[in-house]
């Protein structure tokens, strides 16, 4: 399919603004747009949102490097993520260390950064919002 683009759309169940700020600090994310439910040009159907969600994020677009992601608070509190990971490919071990340390703050490390047969540095973690990440140093050299 020509011109097909798949973009991650993350639902943060009431913590989207906090998550965006965390990714801005941890990964240098840039927020391109943010719209709250109260700013929607059409009213939200009655009973669709929990009380107090009017000020929550209806839709946001943000970039990490050249990658575009989208996010929302969704229509319910809490989030459940399983069955996928976001993978960050970096050029240096220093970048891997920096991103891994930042993302693991308040999260849980599944596999500490270490040398693998495919990379001089690879690790896996779940951040404080329940998003699973893999950090991988990509080299053009063979690793032994």
mmCIF file of N, CA and C in Angstrom:
data_model
loop_
_atom_site.group_PDB
_atom_site.id
_atom_site.type_symbol
_atom_site.label_atom_id
_atom_site.label_comp_id
_atom_site.label_asym_id
_atom_site.label_seq_id
_atom_site.Cartn_x
_atom_site.Cartn_y
_atom_site.Cartn_z
ATOM 1 N N UNK A 1 0.841 -1.183 0.000
ATOM 2 C CA UNK A 1 0.000 0.000 0.000
ATOM 3 C C UNK A 1 0.880 1.238 0.000
ATOM 4 N N UNK A 2 0.922 1.948 -1.078
ATOM 5 C CA UNK A 2 1.746 3.153 -1.132
ATOM 6 C C UNK A 2 1.221 4.233 -0.182
ATOM 7 N N UNK A 3 2.155 4.974 0.362
ATOM 8 C CA UNK A 3 1.834 6.095 1.258
ATOM 9 C C UNK A 3 1.107 5.689 2.538
ATOM 10 N N UNK A 4 1.237 4.438 2.954
ATOM 11 C CA UNK A 4 0.624 3.993 4.197
ATOM 12 C C UNK A 4 1.560 4.336 5.345
ATOM 13 N N UNK A 5 0.995 4.914 6.386
ATOM 14 C CA UNK A 5 1.780 5.322 7.544
ATOM 15 C C UNK A 5 1.121 4.757 8.789
ATOM 16 N N UNK A 6 1.885 4.066 9.602
ATOM 17 C CA UNK A 6 1.384 3.576 10.882
ATOM 18 C C UNK A 6 2.043 4.410 11.970
ATOM 19 N N UNK A 7 1.210 5.005 12.833
ATOM 20 C CA UNK A 7 1.727 5.825 13.918
ATOM 21 C C UNK A 7 1.180 5.319 15.245
ATOM 22 N N UNK A 8 2.023 5.206 16.250
ATOM 23 C CA UNK A 8 1.522 4.838 17.579
ATOM 24 C C UNK A 8 0.583 5.922 18.113
ATOM 25 N N UNK A 9 -0.522 5.492 18.709
ATOM 26 C CA UNK A 9 -1.464 6.395 19.364
ATOM 27 C C UNK A 9 -1.612 5.889 20.792
ATOM 28 N N UNK A 10 -1.091 6.631 21.740
ATOM 29 C CA UNK A 10 -1.022 6.199 23.130
ATOM 30 C C UNK A 10 -2.139 6.832 23.946
ATOM 31 N N UNK A 11 -2.833 6.028 24.729
ATOM 32 C CA UNK A 11 -3.918 6.493 25.597
ATOM 33 C C UNK A 11 -3.432 6.444 27.043
ATOM 34 N N UNK A 12 -3.467 7.598 27.713
ATOM 35 C CA UNK A 12 -2.878 7.693 29.042
ATOM 36 C C UNK A 12 -3.886 7.753 30.186
ATOM 37 N N UNK A 13 -5.155 7.592 29.923
ATOM 38 C CA UNK A 13 -6.158 7.458 30.975
ATOM 39 C C UNK A 13 -6.114 8.527 32.041
ATOM 40 N N UNK A 14 -5.958 9.775 31.642
ATOM 41 C CA UNK A 14 -5.942 10.881 32.596
ATOM 42 C C UNK A 14 -4.564 11.425 32.912
ATOM 43 N N UNK A 15 -3.500 10.832 32.358
ATOM 44 C CA UNK A 15 -2.137 11.279 32.669
ATOM 45 C C UNK A 15 -1.377 11.757 31.432
ATOM 46 N N UNK A 16 -2.075 12.093 30.358
ATOM 47 C CA UNK A 16 -1.434 12.435 29.089
ATOM 48 C C UNK A 16 -0.519 13.653 29.213
ATOM 49 N N UNK A 17 -1.009 14.715 29.818
ATOM 50 C CA UNK A 17 -0.188 15.922 29.928
ATOM 51 C C UNK A 17 1.085 15.643 30.726
ATOM 52 N N UNK A 18 0.972 14.877 31.782
ATOM 53 C CA UNK A 18 2.134 14.483 32.584
ATOM 54 C C UNK A 18 3.104 13.644 31.747
ATOM 55 N N UNK A 19 2.561 12.722 30.956
ATOM 56 C CA UNK A 19 3.395 11.864 30.107
ATOM 57 C C UNK A 19 4.122 12.691 29.049
ATOM 58 N N UNK A 20 3.418 13.622 28.421
ATOM 59 C CA UNK A 20 4.057 14.468 27.404
ATOM 60 C C UNK A 20 5.205 15.270 27.996
ATOM 61 N N UNK A 21 5.011 15.809 29.176
ATOM 62 C CA UNK A 21 6.086 16.570 29.827
ATOM 63 C C UNK A 21 7.261 15.657 30.165
ATOM 64 N N UNK A 22 6.970 14.444 30.623
ATOM 65 C CA UNK A 22 8.027 13.475 30.928
ATOM 66 C C UNK A 22 8.829 13.155 29.669
ATOM 67 N N UNK A 23 8.163 12.878 28.543
ATOM 68 C CA UNK A 23 8.870 12.554 27.299
ATOM 69 C C UNK A 23 9.612 13.769 26.744
ATOM 70 N N UNK A 24 9.083 14.975 26.999
ATOM 71 C CA UNK A 24 9.800 16.187 26.583
ATOM 72 C C UNK A 24 11.133 16.270 27.323
ATOM 73 N N UNK A 25 11.096 16.019 28.611
ATOM 74 C CA UNK A 25 12.313 16.080 29.429
ATOM 75 C C UNK A 25 13.236 14.896 29.162
ATOM 76 N N UNK A 26 12.679 13.682 29.130
ATOM 77 C CA UNK A 26 13.491 12.469 29.013
ATOM 78 C C UNK A 26 14.038 12.240 27.612
ATOM 79 N N UNK A 27 13.249 12.576 26.582
ATOM 80 C CA UNK A 27 13.623 12.225 25.212
ATOM 81 C C UNK A 27 13.722 13.414 24.268
ATOM 82 N N UNK A 28 13.466 14.615 24.757
ATOM 83 C CA UNK A 28 13.484 15.788 23.889
ATOM 84 C C UNK A 28 12.266 15.870 22.990
ATOM 85 N N UNK A 29 11.159 15.242 23.388
ATOM 86 C CA UNK A 29 9.935 15.275 22.582
ATOM 87 C C UNK A 29 9.472 16.711 22.382
ATOM 88 N N UNK A 30 8.912 16.958 21.208
ATOM 89 C CA UNK A 30 8.356 18.272 20.886
ATOM 90 C C UNK A 30 6.863 18.112 20.655
ATOM 91 N N UNK A 31 6.057 18.863 21.403
ATOM 92 C CA UNK A 31 4.612 18.796 21.269
ATOM 93 C C UNK A 31 4.210 19.693 20.098
ATOM 94 N N UNK A 32 3.602 19.104 19.079
ATOM 95 C CA UNK A 32 3.190 19.858 17.896
ATOM 96 C C UNK A 32 1.781 20.415 18.032
ATOM 97 N N UNK A 33 0.915 19.700 18.713
ATOM 98 C CA UNK A 33 -0.444 20.196 18.928
ATOM 99 C C UNK A 33 -1.053 19.495 20.122
ATOM 100 N N UNK A 34 -1.958 20.217 20.787
ATOM 101 C CA UNK A 34 -2.641 19.660 21.943
ATOM 102 C C UNK A 34 -4.033 20.279 22.002
ATOM 103 N N UNK A 35 -5.062 19.447 22.056
ATOM 104 C CA UNK A 35 -6.438 19.918 22.162
ATOM 105 C C UNK A 35 -7.103 19.229 23.339
ATOM 106 N N UNK A 36 -7.765 20.012 24.154
ATOM 107 C CA UNK A 36 -8.484 19.472 25.305
ATOM 108 C C UNK A 36 -9.935 19.176 24.921
ATOM 109 N N UNK A 37 -10.575 18.282 25.674
ATOM 110 C CA UNK A 37 -11.970 17.945 25.389
ATOM 111 C C UNK A 37 -12.854 19.194 25.392
ATOM 112 N N UNK A 38 -12.598 20.125 26.322
ATOM 113 C CA UNK A 38 -13.436 21.333 26.415
ATOM 114 C C UNK A 38 -13.301 22.228 25.187
ATOM 115 N N UNK A 39 -12.221 22.063 24.406
ATOM 116 C CA UNK A 39 -11.985 22.898 23.230
ATOM 117 C C UNK A 39 -12.516 22.272 21.942
ATOM 118 N N UNK A 40 -13.165 21.128 22.044
ATOM 119 C CA UNK A 40 -13.693 20.454 20.859
ATOM 120 C C UNK A 40 -14.757 21.323 20.193
ATOM 121 N N UNK A 41 -14.740 21.408 18.859
ATOM 122 C CA UNK A 41 -15.762 22.207 18.176
ATOM 123 C C UNK A 41 -17.162 21.584 18.287
ATOM 124 N N UNK A 42 -17.237 20.310 18.642
ATOM 125 C CA UNK A 42 -18.523 19.654 18.857
ATOM 126 C C UNK A 42 -18.581 19.148 20.295
ATOM 127 N N UNK A 43 -19.724 19.242 20.933
ATOM 128 C CA UNK A 43 -19.818 18.777 22.320
ATOM 129 C C UNK A 43 -19.622 17.266 22.417
ATOM 130 N N UNK A 44 -19.014 16.855 23.514
ATOM 131 C CA UNK A 44 -18.824 15.424 23.781
ATOM 132 C C UNK A 44 -20.176 14.825 24.155
ATOM 133 N N UNK A 45 -20.528 13.668 23.617
ATOM 134 C CA UNK A 45 -21.815 13.051 23.973
ATOM 135 C C UNK A 45 -21.933 12.872 25.486
ATOM 136 N N UNK A 46 -23.125 13.110 26.035
ATOM 137 C CA UNK A 46 -23.334 12.965 27.487
ATOM 138 C C UNK A 46 -22.922 11.574 27.975
ATOM 139 N N UNK A 47 -22.236 11.557 29.115
ATOM 140 C CA UNK A 47 -21.821 10.302 29.734
ATOM 141 C C UNK A 47 -20.586 9.663 29.133
ATOM 142 N N UNK A 48 -20.001 10.268 28.088
ATOM 143 C CA UNK A 48 -18.827 9.677 27.440
ATOM 144 C C UNK A 48 -17.566 9.840 28.284
ATOM 145 N N UNK A 49 -17.465 10.961 29.018
ATOM 146 C CA UNK A 49 -16.258 11.254 29.801
ATOM 147 C C UNK A 49 -16.549 11.197 31.287
ATOM 148 N N UNK A 50 -15.572 10.746 32.074
ATOM 149 C CA UNK A 50 -15.731 10.830 33.526
ATOM 150 C C UNK A 50 -15.768 12.295 33.972
ATOM 151 N N UNK A 51 -16.393 12.578 35.112
ATOM 152 C CA UNK A 51 -16.389 13.955 35.623
ATOM 153 C C UNK A 51 -14.951 14.474 35.766
ATOM 154 N N UNK A 52 -14.730 15.720 35.366
ATOM 155 C CA UNK A 52 -13.405 16.336 35.467
ATOM 156 C C UNK A 52 -12.527 16.124 34.258
ATOM 157 N N UNK A 53 -12.964 15.356 33.273
ATOM 158 C CA UNK A 53 -12.149 15.094 32.086
ATOM 159 C C UNK A 53 -12.224 16.215 31.049
ATOM 160 N N UNK A 54 -13.042 17.236 31.294
ATOM 161 C CA UNK A 54 -13.171 18.329 30.325
ATOM 162 C C UNK A 54 -11.821 18.991 30.040
ATOM 163 N N UNK A 55 -10.969 19.069 31.042
ATOM 164 C CA UNK A 55 -9.651 19.706 30.885
ATOM 165 C C UNK A 55 -8.566 18.721 30.457
ATOM 166 N N UNK A 56 -8.915 17.468 30.277
ATOM 167 C CA UNK A 56 -7.937 16.459 29.871
ATOM 168 C C UNK A 56 -7.674 16.555 28.369
ATOM 169 N N UNK A 57 -6.623 15.877 27.929
ATOM 170 C CA UNK A 57 -6.184 15.940 26.530
ATOM 171 C C UNK A 57 -7.046 15.028 25.657
ATOM 172 N N UNK A 58 -7.730 15.645 24.698
ATOM 173 C CA UNK A 58 -8.510 14.890 23.728
ATOM 174 C C UNK A 58 -7.596 14.315 22.648
ATOM 175 N N UNK A 59 -6.648 15.141 22.189
ATOM 176 C CA UNK A 59 -5.709 14.697 21.157
ATOM 177 C C UNK A 59 -4.439 15.536 21.232
ATOM 178 N N UNK A 60 -3.314 14.859 21.094
ATOM 179 C CA UNK A 60 -2.025 15.548 21.014
ATOM 180 C C UNK A 60 -1.178 14.853 19.964
ATOM 181 N N UNK A 61 -0.361 15.642 19.294
ATOM 182 C CA UNK A 61 0.636 15.113 18.378
ATOM 183 C C UNK A 61 1.999 15.553 18.868
ATOM 184 N N UNK A 62 2.948 14.629 18.905
ATOM 185 C CA UNK A 62 4.294 14.992 19.350
ATOM 186 C C UNK A 62 5.328 14.217 18.563
ATOM 187 N N UNK A 63 6.548 14.776 18.564
ATOM 188 C CA UNK A 63 7.652 14.180 17.818
ATOM 189 C C UNK A 63 8.787 13.842 18.758
ATOM 190 N N UNK A 64 9.387 12.693 18.509
ATOM 191 C CA UNK A 64 10.653 12.310 19.142
ATOM 192 C C UNK A 64 11.584 12.066 17.972
ATOM 193 N N UNK A 65 12.537 12.962 17.783
ATOM 194 C CA UNK A 65 13.370 12.915 16.583
ATOM 195 C C UNK A 65 12.487 13.133 15.370
ATOM 196 N N UNK A 66 12.590 12.255 14.375
ATOM 197 C CA UNK A 66 11.768 12.350 13.164
ATOM 198 C C UNK A 66 10.479 11.540 13.270
ATOM 199 N N UNK A 67 10.204 10.962 14.428
ATOM 200 C CA UNK A 67 9.052 10.080 14.609
ATOM 201 C C UNK A 67 7.867 10.837 15.188
ATOM 202 N N UNK A 68 6.711 10.642 14.588
ATOM 203 C CA UNK A 68 5.495 11.293 15.044
ATOM 204 C C UNK A 68 4.646 10.282 15.799
ATOM 205 N N UNK A 69 4.227 10.681 16.996
ATOM 206 C CA UNK A 69 3.333 9.869 17.808
ATOM 207 C C UNK A 69 2.120 10.715 18.161
ATOM 208 N N UNK A 70 1.045 10.048 18.523
ATOM 209 C CA UNK A 70 -0.152 10.747 18.956
ATOM 210 C C UNK A 70 -0.529 10.237 20.334
ATOM 211 N N UNK A 71 -1.289 11.056 21.070
ATOM 212 C CA UNK A 71 -1.639 10.681 22.435
ATOM 213 C C UNK A 71 -2.950 11.326 22.839
ATOM 214 N N UNK A 72 -3.555 10.743 23.866
ATOM 215 C CA UNK A 72 -4.810 11.243 24.407
ATOM 216 C C UNK A 72 -4.951 10.734 25.831
ATOM 217 N N UNK A 73 -5.857 11.359 26.566
ATOM 218 C CA UNK A 73 -6.246 10.808 27.853
ATOM 219 C C UNK A 73 -7.297 9.727 27.681
ATOM 220 N N UNK A 74 -7.857 9.620 26.474
ATOM 221 C CA UNK A 74 -8.919 8.646 26.236
ATOM 222 C C UNK A 74 -10.193 9.077 26.941
ATOM 223 N N UNK A 75 -11.061 8.146 27.174
ATOM 224 C CA UNK A 75 -12.367 8.451 27.773
ATOM 225 C C UNK A 75 -12.587 7.755 29.101
ATOM 226 N N UNK A 76 -11.499 7.282 29.713
ATOM 227 C CA UNK A 76 -11.614 6.639 31.013
ATOM 228 C C UNK A 76 -10.300 6.767 31.773
ATOM 229 N N UNK A 77 -10.404 6.674 33.084
ATOM 230 C CA UNK A 77 -9.202 6.753 33.906
ATOM 231 C C UNK A 77 -8.448 5.435 33.848
ATOM 232 N N UNK A 78 -7.130 5.537 33.966
ATOM 233 C CA UNK A 78 -6.273 4.361 33.952
ATOM 234 C C UNK A 78 -5.905 3.953 32.537
ATOM 235 N N UNK A 79 -4.804 3.262 32.411
ATOM 236 C CA UNK A 79 -4.358 2.781 31.103
ATOM 237 C C UNK A 79 -3.870 1.357 31.251
ATOM 238 N N UNK A 80 -3.969 0.602 30.152
ATOM 239 C CA UNK A 80 -3.513 -0.778 30.132
ATOM 240 C C UNK A 80 -2.744 -0.976 28.837
ATOM 241 N N UNK A 81 -1.470 -1.264 28.945
ATOM 242 C CA UNK A 81 -0.641 -1.497 27.768
ATOM 243 C C UNK A 81 -0.075 -2.899 27.855
ATOM 244 N N UNK A 82 -0.216 -3.641 26.782
ATOM 245 C CA UNK A 82 0.442 -4.945 26.721
ATOM 246 C C UNK A 82 0.544 -5.355 25.258
ATOM 247 N N UNK A 83 1.518 -6.178 24.979
ATOM 248 C CA UNK A 83 1.649 -6.727 23.649
ATOM 249 C C UNK A 83 2.441 -5.893 22.664
ATOM 250 N N UNK A 84 3.071 -4.819 23.121
ATOM 251 C CA UNK A 84 3.904 -4.036 22.217
ATOM 252 C C UNK A 84 4.959 -3.277 23.012
ATOM 253 N N UNK A 85 5.990 -2.831 22.323
ATOM 254 C CA UNK A 85 7.024 -1.963 22.888
ATOM 255 C C UNK A 85 7.365 -0.906 21.866
ATOM 256 N N UNK A 86 7.737 0.264 22.332
ATOM 257 C CA UNK A 86 8.317 1.270 21.464
ATOM 258 C C UNK A 86 9.819 1.048 21.510
ATOM 259 N N UNK A 87 10.454 1.053 20.355
ATOM 260 C CA UNK A 87 11.883 0.780 20.264
ATOM 261 C C UNK A 87 12.610 2.040 19.808
ATOM 262 N N UNK A 88 13.654 2.396 20.528
ATOM 263 C CA UNK A 88 14.480 3.546 20.165
ATOM 264 C C UNK A 88 15.831 3.028 19.694
ATOM 265 N N UNK A 89 16.184 3.356 18.458
ATOM 266 C CA UNK A 89 17.496 2.997 17.913
ATOM 267 C C UNK A 89 18.376 4.235 17.978
ATOM 268 N N UNK A 90 19.521 4.103 18.628
ATOM 269 C CA UNK A 90 20.459 5.225 18.763
ATOM 270 C C UNK A 90 21.817 4.819 18.206
ATOM 271 N N UNK A 91 22.664 5.816 17.976
ATOM 272 C CA UNK A 91 23.969 5.564 17.356
ATOM 273 C C UNK A 91 25.079 5.300 18.362
ATOM 274 N N UNK A 92 24.911 5.765 19.611
ATOM 275 C CA UNK A 92 26.011 5.629 20.569
ATOM 276 C C UNK A 92 25.542 5.035 21.892
ATOM 277 N N UNK A 93 26.483 4.460 22.599
ATOM 278 C CA UNK A 93 26.197 3.917 23.922
ATOM 279 C C UNK A 93 25.825 5.029 24.895
ATOM 280 N N UNK A 94 26.422 6.201 24.738
ATOM 281 C CA UNK A 94 26.093 7.337 25.609
ATOM 282 C C UNK A 94 24.630 7.736 25.451
ATOM 283 N N UNK A 95 24.142 7.756 24.206
ATOM 284 C CA UNK A 95 22.720 8.063 23.968
ATOM 285 C C UNK A 95 21.834 7.003 24.602
ATOM 286 N N UNK A 96 22.216 5.752 24.445
ATOM 287 C CA UNK A 96 21.442 4.658 25.036
ATOM 288 C C UNK A 96 21.372 4.816 26.549
ATOM 289 N N UNK A 97 22.516 5.091 27.175
ATOM 290 C CA UNK A 97 22.561 5.280 28.632
ATOM 291 C C UNK A 97 21.647 6.428 29.058
ATOM 292 N N UNK A 98 21.719 7.531 28.340
ATOM 293 C CA UNK A 98 20.930 8.717 28.673
ATOM 294 C C UNK A 98 19.433 8.425 28.587
ATOM 295 N N UNK A 99 18.974 7.872 27.468
ATOM 296 C CA UNK A 99 17.557 7.579 27.292
ATOM 297 C C UNK A 99 17.076 6.523 28.274
ATOM 298 N N UNK A 100 17.878 5.476 28.480
ATOM 299 C CA UNK A 100 17.489 4.392 29.378
ATOM 300 C C UNK A 100 17.330 4.914 30.805
ATOM 301 N N UNK A 101 18.283 5.700 31.249
ATOM 302 C CA UNK A 101 18.224 6.263 32.601
ATOM 303 C C UNK A 101 17.006 7.159 32.753
ATOM 304 N N UNK A 102 16.775 8.027 31.774
ATOM 305 C CA UNK A 102 15.645 8.955 31.852
ATOM 306 C C UNK A 102 14.312 8.212 31.851
ATOM 307 N N UNK A 103 14.140 7.264 30.950
ATOM 308 C CA UNK A 103 12.866 6.554 30.847
ATOM 309 C C UNK A 103 12.607 5.626 32.026
ATOM 310 N N UNK A 104 13.657 5.094 32.632
ATOM 311 C CA UNK A 104 13.463 4.158 33.743
ATOM 312 C C UNK A 104 13.157 4.872 35.064
ATOM 313 N N UNK A 105 13.307 6.186 35.117
ATOM 314 C CA UNK A 105 12.996 6.953 36.332
ATOM 315 C C UNK A 105 11.510 6.786 36.671
ATOM 316 N N UNK A 106 11.225 6.111 37.759
ATOM 317 C CA UNK A 106 9.850 5.862 38.162
ATOM 318 C C UNK A 106 9.236 4.650 37.469
ATOM 319 N N UNK A 107 10.010 3.980 36.642
ATOM 320 C CA UNK A 107 9.518 2.814 35.904
ATOM 321 C C UNK A 107 10.131 1.533 36.433
ATOM 322 N N UNK A 108 10.143 0.510 35.585
ATOM 323 C CA UNK A 108 10.680 -0.789 35.994
ATOM 324 C C UNK A 108 11.553 -1.349 34.870
ATOM 325 N N UNK A 109 12.773 -1.708 35.218
ATOM 326 C CA UNK A 109 13.709 -2.274 34.245
ATOM 327 C C UNK A 109 13.435 -3.771 34.109
ATOM 328 N N UNK A 110 13.211 -4.225 32.867
ATOM 329 C CA UNK A 110 13.049 -5.651 32.610
ATOM 330 C C UNK A 110 14.391 -6.290 32.258
ATOM 331 N N UNK A 111 15.211 -5.555 31.506
ATOM 332 C CA UNK A 111 16.537 -6.047 31.121
ATOM 333 C C UNK A 111 17.488 -4.863 31.143
ATOM 334 N N UNK A 112 18.439 -4.844 32.054
ATOM 335 C CA UNK A 112 19.389 -3.724 32.107
ATOM 336 C C UNK A 112 20.170 -3.601 30.796
ATOM 337 N N UNK A 113 20.626 -2.396 30.511
ATOM 338 C CA UNK A 113 21.458 -2.199 29.320
ATOM 339 C C UNK A 113 22.696 -3.079 29.407
ATOM 340 N N UNK A 114 22.949 -3.820 28.340
ATOM 341 C CA UNK A 114 24.110 -4.716 28.303
ATOM 342 C C UNK A 114 24.449 -5.043 26.856
ATOM 343 N N UNK A 115 25.630 -5.580 26.670
ATOM 344 C CA UNK A 115 26.075 -6.025 25.341
ATOM 345 C C UNK A 115 25.302 -7.290 24.974
ATOM 346 N N UNK A 116 24.879 -7.347 23.722
ATOM 347 C CA UNK A 116 24.208 -8.536 23.201
ATOM 348 C C UNK A 116 24.920 -8.963 21.928
ATOM 349 N N UNK A 117 24.501 -10.066 21.350
ATOM 350 C CA UNK A 117 25.157 -10.504 20.119
ATOM 351 C C UNK A 117 24.838 -9.579 18.945
ATOM 352 N N UNK A 118 23.785 -8.778 19.027
ATOM 353 C CA UNK A 118 23.430 -7.878 17.921
ATOM 354 C C UNK A 118 23.760 -6.416 18.196
ATOM 355 N N UNK A 119 24.096 -6.088 19.432
ATOM 356 C CA UNK A 119 24.301 -4.683 19.762
ATOM 357 C C UNK A 119 25.291 -4.520 20.913
ATOM 358 N N UNK A 120 26.082 -3.448 20.884
ATOM 359 C CA UNK A 120 26.961 -3.192 22.020
ATOM 360 C C UNK A 120 26.187 -2.756 23.265
ATOM 361 N N UNK A 121 24.905 -2.386 23.086
ATOM 362 C CA UNK A 121 24.101 -1.932 24.225
ATOM 363 C C UNK A 121 22.617 -2.091 23.885
ATOM 364 N N UNK A 122 21.919 -2.890 24.683
ATOM 365 C CA UNK A 122 20.487 -3.111 24.510
ATOM 366 C C UNK A 122 19.860 -3.290 25.882
ATOM 367 N N UNK A 123 18.663 -2.737 26.072
ATOM 368 C CA UNK A 123 17.943 -2.919 27.324
ATOM 369 C C UNK A 123 16.454 -2.710 27.133
ATOM 370 N N UNK A 124 15.675 -3.197 28.102
ATOM 371 C CA UNK A 124 14.222 -3.075 28.047
ATOM 372 C C UNK A 124 13.701 -2.585 29.393
ATOM 373 N N UNK A 125 12.665 -1.745 29.328
ATOM 374 C CA UNK A 125 12.063 -1.212 30.538
ATOM 375 C C UNK A 125 10.613 -0.846 30.282
ATOM 376 N N UNK A 126 9.879 -0.658 31.359
ATOM 377 C CA UNK A 126 8.532 -0.107 31.306
ATOM 378 C C UNK A 126 8.588 1.208 32.059
ATOM 379 N N UNK A 127 8.140 2.297 31.411
ATOM 380 C CA UNK A 127 8.222 3.606 32.067
ATOM 381 C C UNK A 127 7.094 3.775 33.089
ATOM 382 N N UNK A 128 7.084 4.894 33.773
ATOM 383 C CA UNK A 128 6.119 5.149 34.845
ATOM 384 C C UNK A 128 4.672 5.200 34.361
ATOM 385 N N UNK A 129 4.458 5.246 33.049
ATOM 386 C CA UNK A 129 3.110 5.295 32.495
ATOM 387 C C UNK A 129 2.662 3.939 31.948
ATOM 388 N N UNK A 130 3.521 2.921 32.086
ATOM 389 C CA UNK A 130 3.185 1.586 31.622
ATOM 390 C C UNK A 130 3.571 1.299 30.178
ATOM 391 N N UNK A 131 4.299 2.230 29.539
ATOM 392 C CA UNK A 131 4.751 2.026 28.162
ATOM 393 C C UNK A 131 6.042 1.217 28.191
ATOM 394 N N UNK A 132 6.089 0.156 27.406
ATOM 395 C CA UNK A 132 7.271 -0.687 27.298
ATOM 396 C C UNK A 132 8.209 -0.102 26.234
ATOM 397 N N UNK A 133 9.492 -0.002 26.584
ATOM 398 C CA UNK A 133 10.517 0.557 25.689
ATOM 399 C C UNK A 133 11.664 -0.418 25.525
ATOM 400 N N UNK A 134 12.258 -0.420 24.332
ATOM 401 C CA UNK A 134 13.510 -1.125 24.070
ATOM 402 C C UNK A 134 14.491 -0.078 23.557
ATOM 403 N N UNK A 135 15.677 -0.040 24.132
ATOM 404 C CA UNK A 135 16.728 0.879 23.706
ATOM 405 C C UNK A 135 17.815 0.028 23.067
ATOM 406 N N UNK A 136 18.229 0.408 21.863
ATOM 407 C CA UNK A 136 19.150 -0.419 21.102
ATOM 408 C C UNK A 136 20.170 0.469 20.383
ATOM 409 N N UNK A 137 21.450 0.192 20.593
ATOM 410 C CA UNK A 137 22.494 0.883 19.837
ATOM 411 C C UNK A 137 22.649 0.142 18.516
ATOM 412 N N UNK A 138 22.463 0.869 17.429
ATOM 413 C CA UNK A 138 22.560 0.294 16.089
ATOM 414 C C UNK A 138 23.910 0.689 15.519
ATOM 415 N N UNK A 139 24.679 -0.305 15.110
ATOM 416 C CA UNK A 139 25.984 -0.023 14.498
ATOM 417 C C UNK A 139 26.041 -0.672 13.128
ATOM 418 N N UNK A 140 26.930 -0.191 12.325
ATOM 419 C CA UNK A 140 27.138 -0.799 11.008
ATOM 420 C C UNK A 140 28.225 -1.855 11.068
ATOM 421 N N UNK A 141 28.897 -1.933 12.213
ATOM 422 C CA UNK A 141 29.967 -2.926 12.389
ATOM 423 C C UNK A 141 29.373 -4.224 12.925
ATOM 424 N N UNK A 142 30.058 -5.310 12.666
ATOM 425 C CA UNK A 142 29.686 -6.584 13.280
ATOM 426 C C UNK A 142 30.123 -6.560 14.736
ATOM 427 N N UNK A 143 29.288 -7.094 15.612
ATOM 428 C CA UNK A 143 29.690 -7.205 17.003
ATOM 429 C C UNK A 143 30.126 -8.635 17.254
ATOM 430 N N UNK A 144 31.126 -8.779 18.095
ATOM 431 C CA UNK A 144 31.641 -10.121 18.378
ATOM 432 C C UNK A 144 31.348 -10.495 19.799
#
